mmCIF file of C-alpha atoms in Angstrom:
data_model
loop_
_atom_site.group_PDB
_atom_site.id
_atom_site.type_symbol
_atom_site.label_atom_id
_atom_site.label_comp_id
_atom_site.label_asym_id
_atom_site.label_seq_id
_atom_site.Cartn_x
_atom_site.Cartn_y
_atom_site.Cartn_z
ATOM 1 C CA UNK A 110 -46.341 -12.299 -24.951
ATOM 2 C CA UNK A 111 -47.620 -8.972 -25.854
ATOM 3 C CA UNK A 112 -45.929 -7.718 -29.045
ATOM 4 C CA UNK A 113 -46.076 -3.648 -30.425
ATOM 5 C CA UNK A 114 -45.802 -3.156 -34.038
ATOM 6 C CA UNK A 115 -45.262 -0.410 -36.461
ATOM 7 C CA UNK A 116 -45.697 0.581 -39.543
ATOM 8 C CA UNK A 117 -42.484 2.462 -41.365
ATOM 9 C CA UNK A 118 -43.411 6.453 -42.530
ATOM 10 C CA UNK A 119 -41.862 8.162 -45.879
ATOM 11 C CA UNK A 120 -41.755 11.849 -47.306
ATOM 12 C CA UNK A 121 -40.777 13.231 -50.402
ATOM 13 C CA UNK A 122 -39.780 17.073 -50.375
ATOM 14 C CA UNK A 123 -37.717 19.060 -52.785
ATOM 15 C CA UNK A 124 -34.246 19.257 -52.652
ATOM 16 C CA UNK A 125 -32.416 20.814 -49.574
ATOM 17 C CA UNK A 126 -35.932 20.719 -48.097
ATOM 18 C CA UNK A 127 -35.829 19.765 -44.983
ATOM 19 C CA UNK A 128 -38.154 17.217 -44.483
ATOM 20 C CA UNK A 129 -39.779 15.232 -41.161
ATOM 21 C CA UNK A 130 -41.979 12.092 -40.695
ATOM 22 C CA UNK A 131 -43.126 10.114 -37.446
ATOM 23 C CA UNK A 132 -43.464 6.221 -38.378
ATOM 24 C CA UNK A 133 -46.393 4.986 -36.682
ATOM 25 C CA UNK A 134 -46.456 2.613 -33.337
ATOM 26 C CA UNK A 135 -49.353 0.414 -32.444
ATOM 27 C CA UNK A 136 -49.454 -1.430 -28.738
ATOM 28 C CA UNK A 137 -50.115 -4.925 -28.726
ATOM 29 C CA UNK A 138 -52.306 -5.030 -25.863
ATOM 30 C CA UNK A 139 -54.245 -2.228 -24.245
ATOM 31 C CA UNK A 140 -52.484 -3.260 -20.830
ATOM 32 C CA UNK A 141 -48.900 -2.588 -22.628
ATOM 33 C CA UNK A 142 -49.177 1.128 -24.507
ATOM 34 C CA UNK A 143 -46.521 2.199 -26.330
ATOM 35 C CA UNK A 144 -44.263 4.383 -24.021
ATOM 36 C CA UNK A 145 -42.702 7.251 -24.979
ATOM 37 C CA UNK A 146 -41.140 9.722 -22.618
ATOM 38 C CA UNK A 147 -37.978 10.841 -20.588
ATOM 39 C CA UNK A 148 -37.392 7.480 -18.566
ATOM 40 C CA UNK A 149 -38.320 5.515 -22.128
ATOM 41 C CA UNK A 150 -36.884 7.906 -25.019
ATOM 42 C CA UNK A 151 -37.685 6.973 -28.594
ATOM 43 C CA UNK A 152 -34.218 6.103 -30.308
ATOM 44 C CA UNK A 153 -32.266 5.441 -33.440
ATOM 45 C CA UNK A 154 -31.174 2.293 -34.067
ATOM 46 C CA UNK A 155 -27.189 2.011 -35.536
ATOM 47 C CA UNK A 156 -26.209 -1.221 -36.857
ATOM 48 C CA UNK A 157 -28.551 -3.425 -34.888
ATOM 49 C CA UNK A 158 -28.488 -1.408 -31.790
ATOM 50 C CA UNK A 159 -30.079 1.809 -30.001
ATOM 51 C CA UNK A 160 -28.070 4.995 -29.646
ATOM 52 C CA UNK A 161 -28.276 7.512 -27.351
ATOM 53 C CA UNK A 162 -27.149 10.290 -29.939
ATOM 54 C CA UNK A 163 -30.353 12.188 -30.929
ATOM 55 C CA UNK A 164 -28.412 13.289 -34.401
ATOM 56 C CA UNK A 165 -26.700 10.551 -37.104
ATOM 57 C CA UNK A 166 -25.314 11.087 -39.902
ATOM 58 C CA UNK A 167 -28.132 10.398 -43.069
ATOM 59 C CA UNK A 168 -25.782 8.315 -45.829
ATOM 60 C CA UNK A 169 -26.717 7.030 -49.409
ATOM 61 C CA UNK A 170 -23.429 4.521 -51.214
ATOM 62 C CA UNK A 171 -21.105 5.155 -48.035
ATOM 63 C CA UNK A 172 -21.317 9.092 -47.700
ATOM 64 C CA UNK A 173 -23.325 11.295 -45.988
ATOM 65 C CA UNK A 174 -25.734 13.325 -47.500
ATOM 66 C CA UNK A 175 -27.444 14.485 -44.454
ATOM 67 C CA UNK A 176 -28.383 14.330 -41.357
ATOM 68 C CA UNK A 177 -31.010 12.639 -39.323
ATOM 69 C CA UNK A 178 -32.414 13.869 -35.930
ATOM 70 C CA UNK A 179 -34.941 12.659 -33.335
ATOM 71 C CA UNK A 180 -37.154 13.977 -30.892
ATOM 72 C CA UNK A 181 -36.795 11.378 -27.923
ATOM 73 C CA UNK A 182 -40.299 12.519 -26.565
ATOM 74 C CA UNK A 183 -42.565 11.832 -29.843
ATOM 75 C CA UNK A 184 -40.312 9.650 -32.510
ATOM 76 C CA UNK A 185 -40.839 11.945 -34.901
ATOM 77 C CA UNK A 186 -37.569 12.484 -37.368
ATOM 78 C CA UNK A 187 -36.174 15.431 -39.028
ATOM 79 C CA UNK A 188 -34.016 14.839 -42.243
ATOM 80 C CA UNK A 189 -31.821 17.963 -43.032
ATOM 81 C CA UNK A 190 -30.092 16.798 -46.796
ATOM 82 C CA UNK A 191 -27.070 18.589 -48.046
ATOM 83 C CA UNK A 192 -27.808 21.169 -50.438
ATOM 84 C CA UNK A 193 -26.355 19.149 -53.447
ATOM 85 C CA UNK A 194 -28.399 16.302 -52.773
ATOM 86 C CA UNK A 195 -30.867 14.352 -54.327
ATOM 87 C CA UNK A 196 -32.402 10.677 -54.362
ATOM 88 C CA UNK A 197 -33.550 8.162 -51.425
ATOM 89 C CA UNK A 198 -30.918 7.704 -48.725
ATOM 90 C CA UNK A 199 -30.703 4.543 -46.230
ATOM 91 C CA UNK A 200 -33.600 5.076 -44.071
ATOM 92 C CA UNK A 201 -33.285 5.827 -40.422
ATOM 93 C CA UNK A 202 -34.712 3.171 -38.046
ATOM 94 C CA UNK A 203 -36.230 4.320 -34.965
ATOM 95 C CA UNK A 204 -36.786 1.909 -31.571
ATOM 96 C CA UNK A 205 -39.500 2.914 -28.911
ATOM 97 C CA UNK A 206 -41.049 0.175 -26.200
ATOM 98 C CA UNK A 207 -44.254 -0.344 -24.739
ATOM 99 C CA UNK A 208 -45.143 -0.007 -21.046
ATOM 100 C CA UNK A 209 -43.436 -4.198 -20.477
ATOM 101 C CA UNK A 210 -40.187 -2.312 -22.209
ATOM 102 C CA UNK A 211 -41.021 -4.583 -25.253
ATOM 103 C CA UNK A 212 -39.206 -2.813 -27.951
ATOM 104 C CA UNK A 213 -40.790 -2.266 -31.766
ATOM 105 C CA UNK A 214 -38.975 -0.654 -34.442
ATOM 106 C CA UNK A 215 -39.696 1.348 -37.691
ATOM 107 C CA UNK A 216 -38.203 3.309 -40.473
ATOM 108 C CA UNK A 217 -38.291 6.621 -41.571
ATOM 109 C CA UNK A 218 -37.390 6.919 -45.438
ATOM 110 C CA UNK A 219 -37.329 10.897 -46.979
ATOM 111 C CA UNK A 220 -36.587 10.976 -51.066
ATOM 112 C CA UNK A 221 -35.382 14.266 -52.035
ATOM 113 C CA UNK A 222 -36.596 15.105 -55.799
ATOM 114 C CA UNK A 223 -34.106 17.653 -57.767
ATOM 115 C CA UNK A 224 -34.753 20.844 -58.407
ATOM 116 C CA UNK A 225 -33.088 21.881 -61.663
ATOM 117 C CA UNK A 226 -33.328 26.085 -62.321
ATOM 118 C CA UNK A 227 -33.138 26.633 -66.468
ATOM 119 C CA UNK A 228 -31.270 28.939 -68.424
ATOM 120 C CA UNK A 229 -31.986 31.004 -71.235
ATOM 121 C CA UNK A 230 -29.078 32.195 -73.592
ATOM 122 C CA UNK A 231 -28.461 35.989 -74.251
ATOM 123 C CA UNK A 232 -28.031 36.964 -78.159
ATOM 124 C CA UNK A 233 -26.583 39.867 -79.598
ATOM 125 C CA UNK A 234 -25.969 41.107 -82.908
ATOM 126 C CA UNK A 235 -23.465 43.853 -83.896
ATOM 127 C CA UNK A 236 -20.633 45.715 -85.913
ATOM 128 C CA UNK A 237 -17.381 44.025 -85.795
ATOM 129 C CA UNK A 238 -14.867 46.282 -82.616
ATOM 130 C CA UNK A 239 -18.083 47.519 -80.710
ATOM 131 C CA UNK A 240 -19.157 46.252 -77.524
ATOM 132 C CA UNK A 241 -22.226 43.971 -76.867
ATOM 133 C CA UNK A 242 -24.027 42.651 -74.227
ATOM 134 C CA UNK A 243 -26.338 40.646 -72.822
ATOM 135 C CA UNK A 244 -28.040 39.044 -69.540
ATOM 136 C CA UNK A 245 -29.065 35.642 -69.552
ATOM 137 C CA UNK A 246 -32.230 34.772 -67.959
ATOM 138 C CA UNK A 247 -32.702 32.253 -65.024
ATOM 139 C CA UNK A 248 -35.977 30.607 -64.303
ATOM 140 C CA UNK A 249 -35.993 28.439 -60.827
ATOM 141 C CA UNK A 250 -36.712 24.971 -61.167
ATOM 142 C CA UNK A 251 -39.154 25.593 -58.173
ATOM 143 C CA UNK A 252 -40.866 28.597 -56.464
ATOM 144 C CA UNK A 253 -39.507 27.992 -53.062
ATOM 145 C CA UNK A 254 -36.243 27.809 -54.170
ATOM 146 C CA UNK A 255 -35.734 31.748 -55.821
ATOM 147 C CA UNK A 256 -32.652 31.823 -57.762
ATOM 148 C CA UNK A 257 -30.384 34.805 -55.842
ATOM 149 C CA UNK A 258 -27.302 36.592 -57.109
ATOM 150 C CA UNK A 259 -25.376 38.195 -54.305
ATOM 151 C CA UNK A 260 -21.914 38.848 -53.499
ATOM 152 C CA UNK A 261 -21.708 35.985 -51.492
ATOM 153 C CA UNK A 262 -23.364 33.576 -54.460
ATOM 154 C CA UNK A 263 -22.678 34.995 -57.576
ATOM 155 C CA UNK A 264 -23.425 34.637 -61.319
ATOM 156 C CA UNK A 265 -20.219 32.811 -62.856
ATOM 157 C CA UNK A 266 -18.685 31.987 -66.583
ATOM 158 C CA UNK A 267 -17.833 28.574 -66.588
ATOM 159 C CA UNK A 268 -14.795 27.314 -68.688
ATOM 160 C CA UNK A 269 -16.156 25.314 -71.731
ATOM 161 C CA UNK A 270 -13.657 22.599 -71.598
ATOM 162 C CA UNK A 271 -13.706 21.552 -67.405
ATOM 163 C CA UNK A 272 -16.980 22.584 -66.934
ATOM 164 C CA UNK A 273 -15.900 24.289 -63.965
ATOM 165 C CA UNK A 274 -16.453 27.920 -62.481
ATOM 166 C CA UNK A 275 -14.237 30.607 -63.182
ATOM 167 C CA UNK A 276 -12.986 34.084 -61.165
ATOM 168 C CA UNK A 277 -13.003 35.623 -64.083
ATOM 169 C CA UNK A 278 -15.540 38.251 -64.989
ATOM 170 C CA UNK A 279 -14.705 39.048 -68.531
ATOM 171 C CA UNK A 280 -13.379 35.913 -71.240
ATOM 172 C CA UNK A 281 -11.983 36.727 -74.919
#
């Protein structure tokens, strides 16, 4: 028998990168080429078996923290990670067949690296009853991810104790 094989493919990219890799398919024989096309679709593989669905959900200790998709014509995988996410999550395997339909498989594996901005505390000195103030200063933890304050994402205090955001713009 003529058997394809494959060798898996793996990215690293920053976080909420999206990221994309094509594991690489080799025919077995030159009589049998590796087939990839409308009638013969490249596919994901779900607990032991091919899918149809050209999107699944990407998933690292039970919950998703992305998503996978496929282009059915080439193999080649797109891996779209939440925002919030970092680390290596289960790989996506992918299924294509030679010309005989002998199917091969092969993973795709993306590892998103963190991307932590740093802040800079504000000081202030002054008489006791006047006013002071003071802007912190933000430095991304990578140049193509700018930190932006807008309505829509805004600068927040956080409460000392929870750790949590507040509403509140002004704190005793």
């Amino acid at each position: 028998p003529v058997t394809p094989t494959s060798k898996p493919k793996e990215t690293t990219g920053i976080q909420g990168a999206t990221q994309e890799g094509t594991p690489t398919f080799t025919q077995g024989d030159e009589t049998a080429p590796i087939t990839i096309n409308e009638q013969q679709p490249a596919k994901f593989v779900v607990n032991g078996q091919p899918v149809e669905s050209t999107e699944i959900p990407a998933t690292k200790d039970g919950k998703e923290v992305g998503k996978y998709t496929i282009d059915p014509k080439s193999g080649k995988v797109t891996f779209k990670p939440n925002k919030d996410f970092t680390g290596t999550p289960v790989p996506a395997t992918v299924q294509v067949k030679d010309a005989n339909a002998t199917p091969t498989t092969a993973t795709y594996t993306p590892t998103v690296t963190p991307v932590t901005p740093e802040g800079k505390p504000a000081e202030s000195t002054g008489i006791q009853g006047k006013t002071q103030e003071g802007t912190p200063t933000f430095t991304p933890g990578n140049s193509e991810v700018p930190i932006t304050i807008t309505d829509e994402q805004p600068a927040t205090f956080y409460n000392p104790v929870t750790k949590e955001p507040i509403t509140e713009t002004e704190i005793p």
